[in-house]
């Protein structure tokens, strides 16, 4: 049996939130269900993309701490000696 | 920065003020003359003896050629023999008083403050887990010394495959978090790979070289302890003339039988040869490209490598850069030292013979290129030119040996198939009765074997006298291991000879070689081994069949060379087996001190965390698009590259990638997309909105299933832990 579009959307949004580092508590689950419901009411044919988009807007997803990739460049040159 | 600049100029002034001729130079000269005298005398006597064995006593062109080849080859092994003898003698008297370490006391070194040092690791398609896991172990080891504030770490990537470099970036970011190394551990990937590894190092130096006084170069498989690294910096601070200080890396972490034999030989015999080599080279040693510390200022001023202006092989960038950089450092008046007393410096052996030969193929070509510099390089010191000769002969000896065998076959065929010439010299009065002298040949072979094996026996003696035998499994097991090593080395010698000969011919004809990283883990299958060695096996069968047809006695003489070549494929496969290596290890055969007594570095790389991409089997490119946190990191590391026509091309690639999935793009197209922050962000957003049944929809479905499996495994593990508590 094919899963319902709402079922797919719910699974995907919860996975997205978990992979984004959010702790999925019962309260979060209720919010996700509300998002799915809202998406279904908005446009039944585009439930999945609406859900993902709404979830990104509604939840405070942790931003990644970006390490310093390199120090400030202190330009020098390579020489060839006297030869 | 001003402080570093002052130190640069102070170092240069100190060098100018130093006495014009350091004391070690006269000692080095005396030792080298003695070495040359011993080698030439020995070679002269042996060649004379060899001529007496030949049927015409050197009276034909073939015999003259044989004698010349014999002399070159004998001189080559004679150098190794005397280096080993010297090493043994110096170790018996407690080391060479000229060595840098013995010039300093423990207190003077401890009192020497450290200076800003960059630890750089150039990588190119290496195992990310092993290379960055090794860097992690080095970082931790320096941290334990309490001197971490003097060191910065740079991962210098030349990787082109997006699945490799995206993984490198991810692991680097995780290492920064894990080690709390933000602002101390950096990552740089060149988008344009010029001039191989030396170009990568040069790129680092041009950008950040002036921030540091010293640079420690590590290979992807290098390991060095913090105490050794701090000691190296202190030695450099105490000896302002020294431009490069090279350690003698020991092999460790071998798993396959081949790697374990290599590391056993390296650890047991290595100290003898490196002590001898260091005693002859003194301040004019070679640089081996890694596990060494470099004084950055003179290196930047004098060690730029110009492209070779010749033709064929001798045109383009210098491939084997290290020996040349040492020569240029010497030319600029700086010293290059090999210090065998600096222990806890390690690297790994290639796991299989195939990998070793793949590496040798690059090195052979690189070393042959040095012929140009040897003859045309201006101002280089004789000792460094000799180091180039040494590198060239490491590979050129093989085709010379092959030519010698060919000459021997021609000589035998001439004796058997053609009428005997009793008057090879047109002016001779009496006939010559040509005859082989097999008993004298046996004596000569015994002498040659002595030259090859006596240093190994001396290394065993040295281990016994210094009570190191226990670290090699005890006296009897050490002897057994030496026997295994000698037998396998004898089997490998003809295989290496034939392969190196092929590499030299390829180098001369300047065939294109692939510059790829080592496979540091895999075993070899039978198919690959047979294909790899088919030509050698066919040649060996043909040669020994011809020898049998000529003379059964000659056939017997051919067997020590022909048999290993005929059995090359099984030898390759058996030596690559990890379980054989581990079985011998459990029986304490072929063990090394680090395995018997323990090593914090070895344990650290054994316990490295799982750095595979997000702990998932997904390729890094897919993970960079799917995983929200990984995507955020990769977007932050990428740039906006949508300027001009490239923007249109990138958008087209994005559409294609979204429609067909990653499989619809080539590696270079994936790489291009992954360097563009806008594309990565757009693909991430769009992919998550794709319905099941589409390329990305299915990939996301698979990723979610994996996530759930991992989550349930994690919860199960948590329950077990709680239950235990």
XYZ file of N, CA and C in Angstrom, chain B residues 210-304:
285
model
N 54.990 33.523 6.085
C 55.645 34.586 6.857
C 55.127 34.676 8.288
N 54.075 33.935 8.579
C 53.558 33.921 9.961
C 54.367 33.004 10.867
N 55.256 32.198 10.299
C 55.926 31.165 11.088
C 57.431 31.177 10.842
N 58.160 30.697 11.846
C 59.609 30.527 11.668
C 59.914 29.156 11.109
N 59.109 28.188 11.501
C 59.375 26.805 11.082
C 58.123 26.159 10.525
N 58.371 25.132 9.731
C 57.270 24.364 9.162
C 57.644 22.887 9.282
N 56.751 22.110 9.854
C 56.957 20.652 9.906
C 56.075 20.054 8.825
N 56.676 19.297 7.931
C 55.900 18.699 6.841
C 55.585 17.252 7.195
N 54.306 16.932 7.154
C 53.883 15.555 7.403
C 53.304 14.967 6.123
N 53.481 13.674 5.944
C 52.793 12.970 4.868
C 51.428 12.538 5.388
N 50.582 12.047 4.480
C 49.238 11.638 4.910
C 49.293 10.489 5.915
N 50.381 9.710 5.886
C 50.468 8.586 6.829
C 51.498 8.852 7.929
N 51.909 10.106 8.073
C 52.929 10.425 9.078
C 52.336 10.471 10.477
N 53.173 10.121 11.426
C 52.829 10.300 12.836
C 54.092 10.781 13.529
N 53.961 11.812 14.349
C 55.115 12.270 15.127
C 54.634 12.649 16.509
N 55.450 12.340 17.501
C 55.011 12.648 18.860
C 55.277 14.123 19.164
N 54.522 14.634 20.111
C 54.689 16.025 20.507
C 56.076 16.301 21.052
N 56.623 15.337 21.810
C 57.953 15.577 22.401
C 59.018 15.661 21.304
N 58.885 14.838 20.259
C 59.852 14.907 19.154
C 59.724 16.234 18.419
N 58.495 16.667 18.200
C 58.293 17.924 17.466
C 58.832 19.124 18.243
N 58.574 19.143 19.552
C 59.092 20.274 20.333
C 60.623 20.243 20.362
N 61.175 19.037 20.451
C 62.638 18.897 20.454
C 63.233 19.397 19.133
N 62.547 19.111 18.054
C 63.038 19.565 16.739
C 63.056 21.093 16.662
N 61.994 21.700 17.181
C 61.961 23.174 17.164
C 63.114 23.714 18.024
N 63.322 23.084 19.185
C 64.408 23.550 20.060
C 65.765 23.376 19.395
N 65.960 22.266 18.691
C 67.241 22.063 17.981
C 67.430 23.125 16.902
N 66.358 23.458 16.210
C 66.453 24.493 15.169
C 66.784 25.840 15.806
N 66.219 26.091 16.971
C 66.500 27.343 17.663
C 67.950 27.396 18.127
N 68.513 26.251 18.477
C 69.904 26.211 18.966
C 70.914 26.260 17.816
N 70.500 25.828 16.637
C 71.451 25.751 15.508
C 70.912 26.597 14.351
N 71.325 27.855 14.346
C 70.721 28.784 13.392
C 71.129 28.509 11.942
N 72.198 27.712 11.739
C 72.613 27.411 10.371
C 71.738 26.329 9.727
N 71.055 25.582 10.575
C 70.320 24.426 10.037
C 69.065 24.904 9.312
N 68.954 24.514 8.067
C 67.789 24.892 7.256
C 66.726 23.807 7.282
N 67.177 22.555 7.258
C 66.240 21.430 7.294
C 66.781 20.401 8.279
N 65.898 19.931 9.138
C 66.272 18.856 10.065
C 65.331 17.680 9.779
N 65.932 16.622 9.297
C 65.148 15.459 8.866
C 65.226 14.376 9.937
N 64.065 13.810 10.307
C 64.087 12.646 11.195
C 64.121 11.393 10.323
N 64.359 10.288 10.964
C 64.344 9.027 10.212
C 63.064 8.284 10.580
N 62.018 8.415 9.749
C 60.737 7.829 10.145
C 60.776 6.305 10.154
N 60.241 5.729 11.219
C 60.114 4.266 11.286
C 58.737 3.896 10.751
N 58.655 2.684 10.238
C 57.359 2.218 9.734
C 56.569 1.598 10.879
N 55.268 1.820 10.863
C 54.406 1.139 11.842
C 52.999 1.010 11.294
N 52.153 0.359 12.075
C 50.735 0.167 11.745
C 50.525 -0.714 10.521
N 51.510 -1.552 10.194
C 51.353 -2.483 9.070
C 50.387 -3.594 9.442
N 49.515 -3.942 8.535
C 48.540 -4.995 8.806
C 48.803 -6.220 7.925
N 49.065 -5.982 6.639
C 49.287 -7.112 5.721
C 50.664 -7.718 5.990
N 50.855 -8.939 5.477
C 52.141 -9.609 5.655
C 53.260 -8.757 5.057
N 52.998 -8.209 3.867
C 54.005 -7.385 3.190
C 54.395 -6.176 4.052
N 53.381 -5.461 4.539
C 53.659 -4.259 5.325
C 54.390 -4.618 6.620
N 54.059 -5.761 7.191
C 54.689 -6.144 8.460
C 56.157 -6.542 8.248
N 56.425 -7.178 7.106
C 57.825 -7.513 6.806
C 58.629 -6.228 6.594
N 58.026 -5.303 5.864
C 58.704 -4.034 5.594
C 58.997 -3.293 6.890
N 58.001 -3.233 7.768
C 58.199 -2.427 8.986
C 59.152 -3.112 9.959
N 59.149 -4.457 9.949
C 60.104 -5.164 10.807
C 61.534 -4.865 10.344
N 61.762 -5.005 9.044
C 63.096 -4.729 8.488
C 63.509 -3.293 8.748
N 62.571 -2.381 8.520
C 62.870 -0.958 8.716
C 63.235 -0.666 10.168
N 62.503 -1.264 11.099
C 62.745 -0.947 12.517
C 64.007 -1.616 13.055
N 64.297 -2.828 12.525
C 65.480 -3.526 13.044
C 66.765 -3.037 12.381
N 66.750 -2.944 11.053
C 67.986 -2.570 10.339
C 68.128 -1.050 10.183
N 66.976 -0.357 10.163
C 66.984 1.078 9.862
C 67.950 1.911 10.688
N 67.939 1.762 12.020
C 68.818 2.620 12.837
C 70.290 2.521 12.440
N 70.715 1.313 12.043
C 72.116 1.118 11.650
C 72.440 1.945 10.400
N 71.569 1.820 9.408
C 71.843 2.491 8.136
C 71.684 4.009 8.257
N 70.676 4.456 9.007
C 70.502 5.912 9.108
C 71.629 6.532 9.933
N 72.120 5.797 10.946
C 73.253 6.330 11.723
C 74.475 6.453 10.822
N 74.696 5.418 10.010
C 75.843 5.446 9.098
C 75.697 6.550 8.062
N 74.507 6.663 7.528
C 74.254 7.675 6.495
C 74.442 9.076 7.068
N 73.877 9.284 8.259
C 73.993 10.604 8.895
C 75.454 10.927 9.179
N 76.241 9.903 9.544
C 77.651 10.142 9.874
C 78.448 10.551 8.635
N 78.038 10.064 7.467
C 78.751 10.423 6.235
C 78.258 11.768 5.703
N 76.950 11.993 5.828
C 76.393 13.222 5.243
C 76.585 14.427 6.162
N 76.485 14.218 7.454
C 76.537 15.300 8.450
C 75.620 16.466 8.023
N 76.160 17.655 7.832
C 75.294 18.811 7.540
C 74.884 18.926 6.088
N 75.141 17.892 5.305
C 74.740 17.934 3.886
C 73.864 16.722 3.571
N 72.904 16.504 4.452
C 72.039 15.333 4.304
C 70.948 15.627 3.280
N 70.134 14.621 3.056
C 69.016 14.784 2.112
C 67.744 15.088 2.890
N 66.798 15.648 2.167
C 65.457 15.888 2.722
C 64.554 14.845 2.077
N 63.762 14.166 2.884
C 62.926 13.088 2.348
C 61.481 13.525 2.137
N 61.220 14.796 2.283
C 59.901 15.323 1.913
C 58.881 15.357 3.024
N 59.141 14.681 4.122
C 58.167 14.677 5.215
C 58.857 14.268 6.510
N 58.137 14.398 7.625
C 58.692 14.124 8.954
C 59.988 14.902 9.165
N 59.947 16.149 8.747
C 61.128 17.011 8.854
C 60.672 18.414 9.204
N 61.585 19.178 9.790
C 61.277 20.580 10.098
C 62.139 21.474 9.202
N 61.527 22.537 8.747
C 62.180 23.413 7.771
C 62.175 24.838 8.297
N 63.309 25.506 8.151
C 63.363 26.941 8.499
C 62.757 27.688 7.310
N 61.646 28.343 7.565
C 60.832 28.839 6.452
C 61.512 29.952 5.656
N 62.157 30.873 6.336
C 62.696 32.036 5.612
C 63.690 31.639 4.512
N 64.751 30.873 4.833
C 65.654 30.501 3.747
C 64.991 29.591 2.717
N 64.065 28.794 3.195
C 63.367 27.906 2.254
C 62.600 28.742 1.226
N 61.935 29.777 1.717
C 61.171 30.621 0.791
C 62.092 31.442 -0.109
N 63.247 31.813 0.413
C 64.135 32.667 -0.393
C 64.930 31.887 -1.435
N 65.214 30.603 -1.120
C 66.172 29.890 -1.984
C 65.642 28.611 -2.635
N 64.522 28.090 -2.150
C 64.157 26.739 -2.597
C 63.002 26.705 -3.592
N 62.787 27.787 -4.302
C 61.811 27.748 -5.392
C 62.307 26.811 -6.478
